[in-house]
Tab-separated table of C-alpha atoms in Angstrom:
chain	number	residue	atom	x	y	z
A	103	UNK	CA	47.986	91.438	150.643
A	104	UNK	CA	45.540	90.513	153.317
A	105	UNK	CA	43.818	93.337	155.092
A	106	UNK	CA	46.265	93.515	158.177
A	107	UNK	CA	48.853	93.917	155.921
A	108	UNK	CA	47.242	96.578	154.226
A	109	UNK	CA	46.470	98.313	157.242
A	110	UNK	CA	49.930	98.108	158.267
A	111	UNK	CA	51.160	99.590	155.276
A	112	UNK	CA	48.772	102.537	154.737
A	113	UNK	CA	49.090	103.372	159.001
A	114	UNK	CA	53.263	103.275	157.714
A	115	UNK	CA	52.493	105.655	155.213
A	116	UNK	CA	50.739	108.085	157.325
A	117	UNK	CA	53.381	108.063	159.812
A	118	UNK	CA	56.106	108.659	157.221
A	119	UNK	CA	53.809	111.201	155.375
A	120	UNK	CA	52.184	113.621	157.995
A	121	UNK	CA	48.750	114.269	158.791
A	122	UNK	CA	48.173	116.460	155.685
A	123	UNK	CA	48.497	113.252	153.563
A	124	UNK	CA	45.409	111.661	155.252
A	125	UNK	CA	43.165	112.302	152.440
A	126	UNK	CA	44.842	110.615	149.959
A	127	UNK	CA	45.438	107.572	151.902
A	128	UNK	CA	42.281	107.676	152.838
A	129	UNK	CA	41.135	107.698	149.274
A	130	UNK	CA	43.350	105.227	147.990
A	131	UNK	CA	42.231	102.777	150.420
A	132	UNK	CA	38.403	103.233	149.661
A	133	UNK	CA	37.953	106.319	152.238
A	134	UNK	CA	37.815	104.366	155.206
A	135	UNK	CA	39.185	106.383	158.094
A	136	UNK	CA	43.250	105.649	159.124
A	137	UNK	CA	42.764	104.289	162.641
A	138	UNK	CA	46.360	104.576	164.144
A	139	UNK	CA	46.906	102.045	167.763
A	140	UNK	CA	47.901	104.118	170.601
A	141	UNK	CA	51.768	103.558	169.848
A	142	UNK	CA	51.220	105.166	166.238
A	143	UNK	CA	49.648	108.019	167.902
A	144	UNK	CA	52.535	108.516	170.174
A	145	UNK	CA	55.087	108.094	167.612
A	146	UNK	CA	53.054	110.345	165.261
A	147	UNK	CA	52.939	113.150	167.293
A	148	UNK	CA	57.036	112.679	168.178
A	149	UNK	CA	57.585	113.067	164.642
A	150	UNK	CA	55.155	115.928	164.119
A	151	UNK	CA	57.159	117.744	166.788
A	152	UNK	CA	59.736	117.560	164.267
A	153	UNK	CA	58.990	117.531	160.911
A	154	UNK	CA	55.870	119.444	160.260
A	155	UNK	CA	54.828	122.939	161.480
A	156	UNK	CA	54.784	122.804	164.906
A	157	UNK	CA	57.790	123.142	167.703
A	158	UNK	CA	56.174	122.053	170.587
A	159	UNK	CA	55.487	119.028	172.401
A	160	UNK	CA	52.481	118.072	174.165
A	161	UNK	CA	49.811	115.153	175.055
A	162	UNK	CA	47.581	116.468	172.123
A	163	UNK	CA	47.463	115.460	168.619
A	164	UNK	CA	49.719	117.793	166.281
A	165	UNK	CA	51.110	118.243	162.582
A	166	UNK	CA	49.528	120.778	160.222
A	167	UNK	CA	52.422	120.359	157.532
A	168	UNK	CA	54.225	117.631	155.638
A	169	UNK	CA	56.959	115.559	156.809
A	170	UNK	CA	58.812	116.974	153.978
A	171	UNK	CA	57.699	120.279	154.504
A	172	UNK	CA	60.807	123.099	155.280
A	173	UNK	CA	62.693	122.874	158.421
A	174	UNK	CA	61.362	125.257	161.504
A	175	UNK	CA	62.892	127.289	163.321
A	176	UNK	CA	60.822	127.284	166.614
A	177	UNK	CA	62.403	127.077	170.289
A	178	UNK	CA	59.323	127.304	171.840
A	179	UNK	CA	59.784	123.549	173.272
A	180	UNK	CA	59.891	123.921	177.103
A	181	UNK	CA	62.467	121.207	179.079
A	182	UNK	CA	59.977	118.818	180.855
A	183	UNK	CA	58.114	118.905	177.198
A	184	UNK	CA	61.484	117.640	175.449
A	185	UNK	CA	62.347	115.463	177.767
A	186	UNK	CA	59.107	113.500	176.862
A	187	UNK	CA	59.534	113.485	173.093
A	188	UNK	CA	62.918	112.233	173.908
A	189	UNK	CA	62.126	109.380	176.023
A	190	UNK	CA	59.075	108.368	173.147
A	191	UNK	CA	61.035	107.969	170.853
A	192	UNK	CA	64.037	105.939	172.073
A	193	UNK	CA	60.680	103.736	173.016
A	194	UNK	CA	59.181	103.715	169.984
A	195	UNK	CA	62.000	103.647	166.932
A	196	UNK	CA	65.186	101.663	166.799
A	197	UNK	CA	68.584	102.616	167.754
A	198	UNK	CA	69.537	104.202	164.457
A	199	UNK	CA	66.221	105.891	163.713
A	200	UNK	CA	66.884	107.389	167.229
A	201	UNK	CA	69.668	109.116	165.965
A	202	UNK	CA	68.723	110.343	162.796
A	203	UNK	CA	65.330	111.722	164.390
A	204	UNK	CA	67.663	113.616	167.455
A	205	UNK	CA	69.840	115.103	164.787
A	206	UNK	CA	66.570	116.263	163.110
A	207	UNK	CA	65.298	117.859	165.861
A	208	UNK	CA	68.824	120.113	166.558
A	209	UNK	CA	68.964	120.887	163.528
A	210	UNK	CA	65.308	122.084	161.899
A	211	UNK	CA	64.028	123.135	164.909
A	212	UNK	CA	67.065	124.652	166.466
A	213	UNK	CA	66.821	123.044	170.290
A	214	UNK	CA	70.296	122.912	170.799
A	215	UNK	CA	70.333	125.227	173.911
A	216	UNK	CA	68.012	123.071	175.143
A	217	UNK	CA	70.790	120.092	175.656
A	218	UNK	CA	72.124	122.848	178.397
A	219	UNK	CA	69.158	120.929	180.883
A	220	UNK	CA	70.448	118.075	182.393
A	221	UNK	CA	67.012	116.406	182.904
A	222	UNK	CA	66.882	117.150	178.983
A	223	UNK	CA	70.669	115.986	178.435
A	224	UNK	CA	70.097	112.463	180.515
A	225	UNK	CA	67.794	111.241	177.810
A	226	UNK	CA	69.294	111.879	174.437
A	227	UNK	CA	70.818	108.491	172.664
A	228	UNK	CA	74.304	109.041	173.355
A	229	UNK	CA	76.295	108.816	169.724
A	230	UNK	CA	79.079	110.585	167.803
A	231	UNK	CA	77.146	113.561	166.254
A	232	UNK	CA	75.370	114.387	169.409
A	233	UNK	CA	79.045	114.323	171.032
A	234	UNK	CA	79.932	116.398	168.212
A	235	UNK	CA	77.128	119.278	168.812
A	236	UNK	CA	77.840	119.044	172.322
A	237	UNK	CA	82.119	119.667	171.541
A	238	UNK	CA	80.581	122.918	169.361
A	239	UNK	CA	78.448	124.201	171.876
A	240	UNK	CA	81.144	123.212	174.759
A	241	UNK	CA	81.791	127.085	175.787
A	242	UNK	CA	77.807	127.756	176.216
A	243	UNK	CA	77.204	124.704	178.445
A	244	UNK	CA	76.364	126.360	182.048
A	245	UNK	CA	77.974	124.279	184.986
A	246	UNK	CA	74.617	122.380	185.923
A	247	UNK	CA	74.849	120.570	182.761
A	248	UNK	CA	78.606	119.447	182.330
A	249	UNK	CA	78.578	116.714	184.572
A	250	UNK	CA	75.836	115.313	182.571
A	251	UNK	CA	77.279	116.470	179.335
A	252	UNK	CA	80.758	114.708	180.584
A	253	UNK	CA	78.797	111.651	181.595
A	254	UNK	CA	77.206	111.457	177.457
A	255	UNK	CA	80.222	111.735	175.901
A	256	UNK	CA	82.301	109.309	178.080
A	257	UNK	CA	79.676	106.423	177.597
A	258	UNK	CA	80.452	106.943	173.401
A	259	UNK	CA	83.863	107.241	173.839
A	260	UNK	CA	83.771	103.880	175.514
A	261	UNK	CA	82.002	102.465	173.339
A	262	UNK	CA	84.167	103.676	170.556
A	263	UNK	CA	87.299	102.245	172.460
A	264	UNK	CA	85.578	99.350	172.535
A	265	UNK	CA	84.883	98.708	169.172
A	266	UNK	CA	88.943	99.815	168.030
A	267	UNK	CA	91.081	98.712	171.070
A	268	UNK	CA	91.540	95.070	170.531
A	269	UNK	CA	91.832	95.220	166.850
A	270	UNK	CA	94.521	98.119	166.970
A	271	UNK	CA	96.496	96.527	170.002
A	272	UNK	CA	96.492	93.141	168.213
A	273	UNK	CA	97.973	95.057	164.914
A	274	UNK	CA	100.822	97.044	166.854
A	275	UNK	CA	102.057	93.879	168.910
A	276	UNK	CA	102.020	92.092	165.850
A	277	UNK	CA	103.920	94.165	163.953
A	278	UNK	CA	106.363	95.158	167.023
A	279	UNK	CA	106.827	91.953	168.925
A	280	UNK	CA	106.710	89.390	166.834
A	281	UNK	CA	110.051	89.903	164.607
A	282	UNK	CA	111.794	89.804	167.802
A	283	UNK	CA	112.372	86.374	169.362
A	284	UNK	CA	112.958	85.821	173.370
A	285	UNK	CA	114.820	82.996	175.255
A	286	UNK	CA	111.930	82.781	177.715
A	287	UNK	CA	110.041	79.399	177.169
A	288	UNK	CA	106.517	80.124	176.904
A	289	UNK	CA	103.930	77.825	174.854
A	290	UNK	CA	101.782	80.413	173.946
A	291	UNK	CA	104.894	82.162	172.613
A	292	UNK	CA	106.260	79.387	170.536
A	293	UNK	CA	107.583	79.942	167.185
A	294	UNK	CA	106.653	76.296	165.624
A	295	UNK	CA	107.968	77.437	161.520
A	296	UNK	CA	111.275	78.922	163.137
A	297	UNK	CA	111.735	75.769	165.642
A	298	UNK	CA	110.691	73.772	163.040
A	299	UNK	CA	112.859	74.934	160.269
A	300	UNK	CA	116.254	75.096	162.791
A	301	UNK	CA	115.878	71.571	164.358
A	302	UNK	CA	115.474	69.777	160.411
A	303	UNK	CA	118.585	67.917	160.707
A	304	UNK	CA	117.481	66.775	163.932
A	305	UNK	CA	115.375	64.555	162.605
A	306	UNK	CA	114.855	61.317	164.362
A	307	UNK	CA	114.317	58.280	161.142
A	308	UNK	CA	113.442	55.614	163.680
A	309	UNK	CA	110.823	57.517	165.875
A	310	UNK	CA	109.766	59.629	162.961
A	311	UNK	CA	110.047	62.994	164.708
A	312	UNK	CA	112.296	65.862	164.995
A	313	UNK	CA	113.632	66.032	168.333
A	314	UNK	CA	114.620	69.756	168.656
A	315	UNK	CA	117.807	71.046	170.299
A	316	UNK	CA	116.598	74.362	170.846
A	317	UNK	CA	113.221	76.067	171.005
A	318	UNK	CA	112.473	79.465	169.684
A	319	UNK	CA	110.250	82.183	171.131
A	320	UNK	CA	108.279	84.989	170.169
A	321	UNK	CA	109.472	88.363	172.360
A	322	UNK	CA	106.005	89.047	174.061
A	323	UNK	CA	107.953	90.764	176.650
A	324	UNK	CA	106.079	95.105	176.429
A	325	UNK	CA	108.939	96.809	175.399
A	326	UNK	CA	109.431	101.161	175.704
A	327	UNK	CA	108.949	103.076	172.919
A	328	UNK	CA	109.537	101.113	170.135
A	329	UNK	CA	108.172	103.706	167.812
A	330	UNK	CA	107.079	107.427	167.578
A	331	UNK	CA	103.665	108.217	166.257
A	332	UNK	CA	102.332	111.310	165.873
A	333	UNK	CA	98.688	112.510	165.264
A	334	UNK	CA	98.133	115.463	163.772
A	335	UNK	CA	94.630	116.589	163.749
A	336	UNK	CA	92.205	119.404	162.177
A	337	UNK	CA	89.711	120.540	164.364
A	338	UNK	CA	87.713	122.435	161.828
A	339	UNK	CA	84.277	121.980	162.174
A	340	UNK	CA	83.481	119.714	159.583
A	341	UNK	CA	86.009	116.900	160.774
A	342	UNK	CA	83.909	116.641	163.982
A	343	UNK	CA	83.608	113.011	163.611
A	344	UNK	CA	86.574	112.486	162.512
A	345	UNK	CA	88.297	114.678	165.800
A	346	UNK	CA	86.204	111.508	167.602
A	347	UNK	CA	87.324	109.142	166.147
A	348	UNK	CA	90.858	110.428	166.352
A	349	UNK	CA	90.913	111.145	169.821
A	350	UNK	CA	90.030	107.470	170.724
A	351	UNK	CA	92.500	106.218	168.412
A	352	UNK	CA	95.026	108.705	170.061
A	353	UNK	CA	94.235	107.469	173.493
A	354	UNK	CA	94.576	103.984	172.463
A	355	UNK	CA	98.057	104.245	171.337
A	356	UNK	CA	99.300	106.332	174.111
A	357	UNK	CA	97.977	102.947	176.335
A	358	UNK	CA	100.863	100.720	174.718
A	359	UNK	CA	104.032	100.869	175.754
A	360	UNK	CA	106.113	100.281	173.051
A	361	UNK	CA	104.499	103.512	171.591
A	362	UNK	CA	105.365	106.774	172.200
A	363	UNK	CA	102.609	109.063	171.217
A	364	UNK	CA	101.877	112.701	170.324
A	365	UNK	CA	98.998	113.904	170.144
A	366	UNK	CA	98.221	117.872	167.954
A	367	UNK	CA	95.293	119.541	166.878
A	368	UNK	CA	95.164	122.935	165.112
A	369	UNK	CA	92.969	125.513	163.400
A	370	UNK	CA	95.351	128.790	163.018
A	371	UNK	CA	96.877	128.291	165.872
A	372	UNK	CA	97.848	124.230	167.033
A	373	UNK	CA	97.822	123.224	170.667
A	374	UNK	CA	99.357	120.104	172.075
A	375	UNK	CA	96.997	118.025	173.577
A	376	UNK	CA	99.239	114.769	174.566
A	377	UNK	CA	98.716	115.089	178.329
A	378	UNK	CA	95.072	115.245	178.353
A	379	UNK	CA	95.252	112.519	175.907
A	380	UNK	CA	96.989	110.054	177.618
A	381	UNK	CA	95.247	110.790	180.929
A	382	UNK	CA	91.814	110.824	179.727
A	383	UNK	CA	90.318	111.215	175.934
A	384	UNK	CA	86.814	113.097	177.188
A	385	UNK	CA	89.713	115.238	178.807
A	386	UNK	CA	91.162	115.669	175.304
A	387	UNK	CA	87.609	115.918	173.786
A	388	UNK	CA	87.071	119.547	175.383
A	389	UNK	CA	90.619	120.405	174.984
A	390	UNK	CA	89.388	120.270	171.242
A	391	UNK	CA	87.887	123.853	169.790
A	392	UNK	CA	85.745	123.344	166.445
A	393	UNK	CA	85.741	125.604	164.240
A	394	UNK	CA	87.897	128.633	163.034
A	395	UNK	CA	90.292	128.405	159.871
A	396	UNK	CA	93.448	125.816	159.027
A	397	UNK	CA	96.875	126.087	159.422
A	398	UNK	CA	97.889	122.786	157.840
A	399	UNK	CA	101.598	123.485	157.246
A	400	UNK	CA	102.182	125.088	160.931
A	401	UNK	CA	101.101	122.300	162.774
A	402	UNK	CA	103.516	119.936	160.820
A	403	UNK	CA	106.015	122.165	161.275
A	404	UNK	CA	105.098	121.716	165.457
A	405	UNK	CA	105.390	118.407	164.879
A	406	UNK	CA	108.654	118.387	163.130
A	407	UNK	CA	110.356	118.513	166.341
A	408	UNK	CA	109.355	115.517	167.747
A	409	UNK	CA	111.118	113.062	165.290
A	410	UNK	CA	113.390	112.250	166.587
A	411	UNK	CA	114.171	108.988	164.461
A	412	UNK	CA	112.493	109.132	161.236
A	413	UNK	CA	112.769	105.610	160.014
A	414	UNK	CA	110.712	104.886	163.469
A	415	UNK	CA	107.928	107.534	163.012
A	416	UNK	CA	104.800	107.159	162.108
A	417	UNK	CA	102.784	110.397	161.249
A	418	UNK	CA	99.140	110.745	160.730
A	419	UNK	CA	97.976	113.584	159.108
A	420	UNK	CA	94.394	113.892	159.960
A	421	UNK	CA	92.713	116.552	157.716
A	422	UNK	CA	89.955	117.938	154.807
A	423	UNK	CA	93.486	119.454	153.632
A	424	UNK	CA	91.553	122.668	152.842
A	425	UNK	CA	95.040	125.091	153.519
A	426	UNK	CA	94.569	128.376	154.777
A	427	UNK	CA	98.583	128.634	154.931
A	428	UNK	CA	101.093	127.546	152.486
A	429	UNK	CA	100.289	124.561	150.599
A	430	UNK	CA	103.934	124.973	148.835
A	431	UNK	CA	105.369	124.564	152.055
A	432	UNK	CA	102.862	122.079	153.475
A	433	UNK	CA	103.836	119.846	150.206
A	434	UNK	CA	107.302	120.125	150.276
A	435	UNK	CA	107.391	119.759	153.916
A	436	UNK	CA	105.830	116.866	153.763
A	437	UNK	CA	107.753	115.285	150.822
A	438	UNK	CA	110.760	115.994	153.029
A	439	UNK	CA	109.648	114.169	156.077
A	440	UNK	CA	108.536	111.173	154.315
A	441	UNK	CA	111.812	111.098	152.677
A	442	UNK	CA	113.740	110.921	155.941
A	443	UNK	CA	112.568	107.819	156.765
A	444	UNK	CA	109.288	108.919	158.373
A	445	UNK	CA	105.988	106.804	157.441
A	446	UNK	CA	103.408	109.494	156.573
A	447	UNK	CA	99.623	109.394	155.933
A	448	UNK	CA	97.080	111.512	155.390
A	449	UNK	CA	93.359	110.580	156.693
A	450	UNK	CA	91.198	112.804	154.723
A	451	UNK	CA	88.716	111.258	157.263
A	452	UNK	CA	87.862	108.763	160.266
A	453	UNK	CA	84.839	107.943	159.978
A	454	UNK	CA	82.154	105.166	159.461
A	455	UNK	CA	80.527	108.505	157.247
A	456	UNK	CA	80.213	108.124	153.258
A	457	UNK	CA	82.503	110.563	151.012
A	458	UNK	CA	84.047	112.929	152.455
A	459	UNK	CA	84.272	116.693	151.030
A	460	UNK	CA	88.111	117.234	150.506
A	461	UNK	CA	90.457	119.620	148.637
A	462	UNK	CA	91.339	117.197	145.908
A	463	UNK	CA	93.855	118.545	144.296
A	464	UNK	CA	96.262	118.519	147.736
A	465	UNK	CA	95.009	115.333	148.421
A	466	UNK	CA	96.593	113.681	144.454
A	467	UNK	CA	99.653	116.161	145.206
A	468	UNK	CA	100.359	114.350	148.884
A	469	UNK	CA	99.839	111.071	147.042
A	470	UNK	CA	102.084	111.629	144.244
A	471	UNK	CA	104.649	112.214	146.350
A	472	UNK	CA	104.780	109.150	148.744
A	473	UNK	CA	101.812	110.510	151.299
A	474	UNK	CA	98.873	108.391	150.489
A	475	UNK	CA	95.449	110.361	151.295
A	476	UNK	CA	92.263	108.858	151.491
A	477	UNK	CA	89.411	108.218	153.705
A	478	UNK	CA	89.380	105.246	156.315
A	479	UNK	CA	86.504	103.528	158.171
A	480	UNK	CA	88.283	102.771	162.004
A	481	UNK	CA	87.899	99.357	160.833
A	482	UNK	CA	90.792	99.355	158.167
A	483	UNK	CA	92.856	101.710	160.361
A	484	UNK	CA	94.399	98.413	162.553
A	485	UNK	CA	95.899	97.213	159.472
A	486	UNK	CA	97.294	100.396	157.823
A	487	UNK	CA	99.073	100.430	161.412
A	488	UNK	CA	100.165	97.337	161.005
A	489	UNK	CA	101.525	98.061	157.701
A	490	UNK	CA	102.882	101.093	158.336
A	491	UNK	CA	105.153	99.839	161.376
A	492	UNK	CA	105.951	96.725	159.396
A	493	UNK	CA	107.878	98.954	156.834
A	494	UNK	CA	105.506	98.183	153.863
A	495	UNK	CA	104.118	100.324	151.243
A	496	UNK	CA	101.475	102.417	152.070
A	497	UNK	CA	100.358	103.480	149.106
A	498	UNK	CA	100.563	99.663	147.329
A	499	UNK	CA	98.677	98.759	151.021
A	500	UNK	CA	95.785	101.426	150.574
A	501	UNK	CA	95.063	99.907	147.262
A	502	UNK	CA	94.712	95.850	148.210
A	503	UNK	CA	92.281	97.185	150.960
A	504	UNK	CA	90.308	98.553	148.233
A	505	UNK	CA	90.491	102.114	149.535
A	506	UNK	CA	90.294	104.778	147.244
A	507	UNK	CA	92.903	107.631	147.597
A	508	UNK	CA	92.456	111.132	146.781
């Protein structure tokens, strides 16, 4: 390692370690002094703000403690202050570090009422968990702010439609429109194996080419209301990334046509948020309440009512499955729809998150009986759809995507 390098690497180490762990460095690299550019210094003292023992944030150099040290608890930050640290460090650390580091600061050093100041609000890195503290602390936000608060969490949401739309709308057309055929010529449209296979005896010996007598067509045609689904979701507050993703999801399928979607979330009590959803998912975003207990088996039994044909329903169960109510009746409730006809799952979580915490025992009870549960990443979701409205095995499906069920 020449010495650049190793100045590199000992100035990383002091960032990542605090200004407490100067001597050391300093000893280990023959007690020259740690001479950090003028960037270091600035993202030094953004991560001091944070992580050691100090909760303000000025132009002078701070951190006292470790990096490691225990979280604070200080609010003495003023607006104009965080507003600065904000806008250093979506300079000086990439996207994802951005995140981590906002997180950080909401959480050890307890600035969330500070997100209530617009000037403060309009430079946090919009993402999901910053959406999610701002759905918790939705009541609190004063008028000045909500416009700006609005503004954050419709620039995720379309990003998040962004990143699901095509793939789901692909996986519902293909599983809707495409076992109907049409008699409306179009190219695009063409069913070659089904043309193919029909027009055989056609078969011209001399010219060496099936001549067909009749094309066939794939229905692309958007018909109604092909199929029901119905998503059913906990808005407990540890599913708050999940609720996201589920509202965007939601709103996606209440888009198509040849859906008809409703859309439920509960605690205790459940409220019917299909309206807002379809109009607008920020809409059904504050419509959503985190928090409070779970009601599992009274929300299905709201949603009971809108199957109407069961062997054209798809319901997603979107839930920890920790039951304050009946889980005797949830089960058998459950068992019964799915042996009506209805397609049931049960999304333990929607996430791109690691494990999920989840009443386990439910979860292999649901399974055994025909509900699979497990935890999905939005980017298998498109083809459980897909599945699911195809008429194939869920729980055989899960397991070739390589999810694990509960």
């Amino acid at each position: 390692m020449d010495a650049v390098d190793e100045r590199r690497a000992v100035s990383r180490w002091r960032l990542i370690l605090g200004q407490t762990a100067e001597p050391s460095l300093r000893n280990s690299g023959g007690g020259e002094a740690i001479e950090l550019t003028e960037d270091e210094q600035i993202m030094d003292q953004a991560l001091a703000a944070i992580y050691d023992d100090t909760s303000t944030y000025s132009g002078e150099q701070s951190g006292s403690g470790s990096r490691r040290g225990a979280p604070g608890s200080g609010t003495g930050a003023s607006a104009p202050r965080l507003s600065k640290w904000l806008g250093d460090v979506r300079t000086f650390f990439p996207e994802d570090v951005v995140s981590i580091i906002q997180n950080d600061a909401m959480e050890r050093k307890g600035w969330k009422q500070l997100l209530f100041e617009p000037e403060v609000l309009s430079q946090v890195k919009p993402d999901i968990s910053m959406v999610g503290t701002l759905m918790a602390l939705k009541g609190k936000i004063p008028e000045k702010t909500k416009e700006t608060a609005r503004l954050l969490i419709q620039s995720v949401v379309d990003e998040l439609v962004r990143r699901l739309e095509h793939d789901l709308r692909r996986a519902v057309t293909g599983a809707i429109n495409r076992r109907q055929h049409s008699p409306l010529p179009s190219l695009s449209g063409l069913d070659w194996k089904r043309t193919i296979q029909r027009n055989l005896k056609h078969y011209d010996v001399e010219r060496r080419q099936i001549v067909p007598e009749k094309f066939y067509y794939f229905d692309r045609a958007r018909r109604s209301k092909e199929w029901k689904v119905i998503v059913d979701i906990d808005q407990s507050g540890s599913m708050a990334e999940s609720i996201i993703w589920a509202s965007v999801t939601a709103s996606i399928f209440a888009s198509m046509p040849a859906l008809d979607t409703q859309v439920v979330a509960f605690d205790t009590s459940v409220v019917d948020l299909t309206e807002q959803c379809a109009n607008d998912p920020v809409d059904m975003l504050f419509g959503i309440q985190l928090g409070g207990g779970t009601n599992i088996d009274k929300s299905v039994a709201y949603c009971e009512q809108f199957i109407e044909e069961p062997k054209k329903t798809l319901f997603i169960l979107i839930s920890d499955l920790y039951e304050g109510g009946s889980q005797a009746r949830l089960v058998r409730r459950m068992r019964e729809m799915r042996e009506s006809g209805v397609k049931t799952m049960c999304l333990l979580a929607l996430s791109d998150e690691g494990q999920p915490f989840y009443d386990k025992r439910l979860a292999k009870q649901l399974s055994r009986d025909g509900t699979p549960s497990f935890a999905c990443t939005p980017a298998l979701l498109p083809a459980l759809v897909e599945g699911a409205l195809k008429g194939q095995d869920l729980a055989d499906l899960v397991k070739r995507l390589g999810i694990s069920a509960g």
